[in-house]
Amino acid sequence: MSHVRQQIRDRILTILGGLTTTTTHVYNTRLYALIPESNLPALLVYTQTEDAERELIAPSTYQRNLNVVVEGIAEGNSLVENTLDTIAAEVEAVIGSDPGLNGLCVNISLASTEIDFTSESEHPIGVIKLTFECQYYTAANDSTISIN
């Protein structure tokens, strides 16, 4: 079985597949340079940081706070900011509808949003980075099972 962190990413990838704007262009990577422009708009899902603290009440348990990033990418044009906001609205609605990620975490909530533009590809690209904070618990000796 995989680490709960991976299970959380996989669950988010699953629930974000098929959104109106990004359709099935959802990837488990942070390297958008690998995605052909024909697959834009797209979503990238990845984890960034995780804090863990041993619980005082149950010393064999870790409380973990994981930052999960969902990056929306759209090809730049005059309406790119509107497209990015639409992507954000769709992502927030879907994740907000499953705040426990099917029992994998206690809660997942939006922590921050960043919007940027890059010209690293042939055409300008707009990027919206949604960082979600996910709190979950695991046993100290088994990080493959969520004990929420």
Short mmCIF file of C-alpha atoms in Angstrom, two decimals:
data_model
loop_
_atom_site.label_atom_id
_atom_site.label_comp_id
_atom_site.label_asym_id
_atom_site.label_seq_id
_atom_site.Cartn_x
_atom_site.Cartn_y
_atom_site.Cartn_z
CA MET A 1 0.00 0.00 0.00
CA SER A 2 1.18 3.55 -0.70
CA HIS A 3 1.82 6.38 1.75
CA VAL A 4 -1.33 8.29 2.71
CA ARG A 5 0.24 11.37 1.11
CA GLN A 6 0.16 9.57 -2.26
CA GLN A 7 -3.38 8.34 -1.62
CA ILE A 8 -4.44 11.95 -1.01
CA ARG A 9 -2.86 13.08 -4.29
CA ASP A 10 -4.48 10.19 -6.14
CA ARG A 11 -7.91 11.02 -4.68
CA ILE A 12 -7.57 14.66 -5.76
CA LEU A 13 -6.48 13.57 -9.25
CA THR A 14 -9.57 11.36 -9.45
CA ILE A 15 -12.11 13.94 -8.31
CA LEU A 16 -10.64 16.66 -10.55
CA GLY A 17 -10.77 14.53 -13.70
CA GLY A 18 -13.55 15.67 -16.00
CA LEU A 19 -14.01 19.30 -14.94
CA THR A 20 -15.64 21.47 -17.59
CA THR A 21 -12.60 23.66 -18.32
CA THR A 22 -9.68 21.24 -17.94
CA THR A 23 -11.55 18.02 -18.88
CA THR A 24 -9.23 15.02 -18.45
CA HIS A 25 -6.02 17.03 -18.60
CA VAL A 26 -5.03 16.37 -14.98
CA TYR A 27 -1.45 15.35 -14.22
CA ASN A 28 0.44 14.07 -11.18
CA THR A 29 3.48 16.29 -11.69
CA ARG A 30 4.73 19.80 -11.18
CA LEU A 31 6.53 19.95 -14.53
CA TYR A 32 4.11 21.71 -16.84
CA ALA A 33 6.84 21.97 -19.47
CA LEU A 34 6.13 18.30 -20.20
CA ILE A 35 2.53 19.00 -21.15
CA PRO A 36 1.88 19.78 -24.84
CA GLU A 37 0.08 23.07 -25.38
CA SER A 38 -2.66 21.11 -27.14
CA ASN A 39 -3.54 19.71 -23.68
CA LEU A 40 -4.18 23.14 -22.17
CA PRO A 41 -5.96 24.18 -20.09
CA ALA A 42 -4.71 21.58 -17.63
CA LEU A 43 -4.27 20.85 -13.93
CA LEU A 44 -1.13 19.72 -12.13
CA VAL A 45 -1.46 18.11 -8.70
CA TYR A 46 1.50 17.73 -6.38
CA THR A 47 2.51 17.96 -2.74
CA GLN A 48 4.95 20.51 -1.43
CA THR A 49 5.52 20.41 2.29
CA GLU A 50 4.26 18.41 5.22
CA ASP A 51 4.60 19.09 8.93
CA ALA A 52 4.26 16.19 11.32
CA GLU A 53 3.83 16.25 15.07
CA ARG A 54 3.58 13.33 17.44
CA GLU A 55 0.30 13.40 19.32
CA LEU A 56 0.55 13.69 23.10
CA ILE A 57 -2.69 11.81 23.72
CA ALA A 58 -1.80 8.93 21.43
CA PRO A 59 2.02 8.89 21.28
CA SER A 60 2.09 6.33 18.51
CA THR A 61 0.17 8.71 16.22
CA TYR A 62 1.33 11.55 13.98
CA GLN A 63 -0.81 14.54 13.14
CA ARG A 64 0.24 15.64 9.66
CA ASN A 65 -0.47 18.88 7.83
CA LEU A 66 0.16 18.49 4.13
CA ASN A 67 0.23 21.25 1.53
CA VAL A 68 -1.29 19.99 -1.71
CA VAL A 69 -0.96 22.22 -4.75
CA VAL A 70 -3.39 22.23 -7.65
CA GLU A 71 -1.98 24.33 -10.47
CA GLY A 72 -4.22 25.44 -13.29
CA ILE A 73 -2.49 26.29 -16.55
CA ALA A 74 -4.03 28.04 -19.56
CA GLU A 75 -2.61 29.41 -22.75
CA GLY A 76 -2.32 33.17 -22.63
CA ASN A 77 -4.81 35.31 -24.51
CA SER A 78 -6.94 38.32 -23.64
CA LEU A 79 -9.25 36.17 -21.48
CA VAL A 80 -6.63 34.07 -19.68
CA GLU A 81 -7.34 35.58 -16.26
CA ASN A 82 -11.04 34.71 -16.66
CA THR A 83 -10.08 31.15 -17.63
CA LEU A 84 -7.82 30.86 -14.57
CA ASP A 85 -10.60 32.10 -12.29
CA THR A 86 -13.02 29.59 -13.84
CA ILE A 87 -10.50 26.81 -13.23
CA ALA A 88 -10.13 27.93 -9.60
CA ALA A 89 -13.90 28.02 -9.08
CA GLU A 90 -14.30 24.50 -10.47
CA VAL A 91 -11.42 23.08 -8.40
CA GLU A 92 -12.58 24.76 -5.19
CA ALA A 93 -16.15 23.51 -5.67
CA VAL A 94 -15.10 19.89 -6.22
CA ILE A 95 -12.61 19.76 -3.36
CA GLY A 96 -15.05 21.64 -1.12
CA SER A 97 -17.63 18.93 -1.85
CA ASP A 98 -15.30 16.24 -0.46
CA PRO A 99 -13.56 17.93 2.52
CA GLY A 100 -12.49 14.60 4.04
CA LEU A 101 -11.28 13.20 0.70
CA ASN A 102 -13.30 10.05 1.16
CA GLY A 103 -11.97 9.50 4.70
CA LEU A 104 -8.28 10.10 3.95
CA CYS A 105 -8.06 13.32 5.94
CA VAL A 106 -9.81 15.20 8.71
CA ASN A 107 -10.22 18.26 6.53
CA ILE A 108 -8.83 19.89 3.41
CA SER A 109 -9.23 23.62 2.89
CA LEU A 110 -7.89 26.33 0.61
CA ALA A 111 -4.90 28.07 2.20
CA SER A 112 -3.70 30.39 -0.59
CA THR A 113 -3.98 31.33 -4.25
CA GLU A 114 -1.23 32.72 -6.49
CA ILE A 115 -1.64 33.90 -10.08
CA ASP A 116 1.29 34.31 -12.44
CA PHE A 117 2.22 34.43 -16.09
CA THR A 118 5.19 32.90 -17.83
CA SER A 119 6.66 32.99 -21.31
CA GLU A 120 8.69 29.78 -21.01
CA SER A 121 6.74 28.14 -23.84
CA GLU A 122 5.99 29.16 -27.40
CA HIS A 123 2.96 31.18 -26.25
CA PRO A 124 2.44 33.03 -22.96
CA ILE A 125 0.95 30.85 -20.23
CA GLY A 126 -1.21 31.84 -17.27
CA VAL A 127 -0.89 29.88 -14.06
CA ILE A 128 -3.12 29.80 -10.98
CA LYS A 129 -1.66 27.95 -8.01
CA LEU A 130 -4.16 26.82 -5.37
CA THR A 131 -2.56 25.52 -2.19
CA PHE A 132 -4.78 23.37 0.01
CA GLU A 133 -3.92 22.39 3.57
CA CYS A 134 -4.86 18.82 4.38
CA GLN A 135 -4.80 17.54 7.96
CA TYR A 136 -4.61 13.80 8.55
CA TYR A 137 -3.36 11.23 11.05
CA THR A 138 -1.25 8.09 10.70
CA ALA A 139 0.24 5.61 13.12
CA ALA A 140 3.90 6.28 13.81
CA ASN A 141 4.78 2.82 12.54
CA ASP A 142 2.49 2.74 9.47
CA SER A 143 2.14 5.74 7.15
CA THR A 144 0.03 3.80 4.66
CA ILE A 145 -3.21 3.89 6.67
CA SER A 146 -5.11 7.05 7.57
CA ILE A 147 -6.56 6.96 11.09
CA ASN A 148 -8.85 9.98 11.10
#
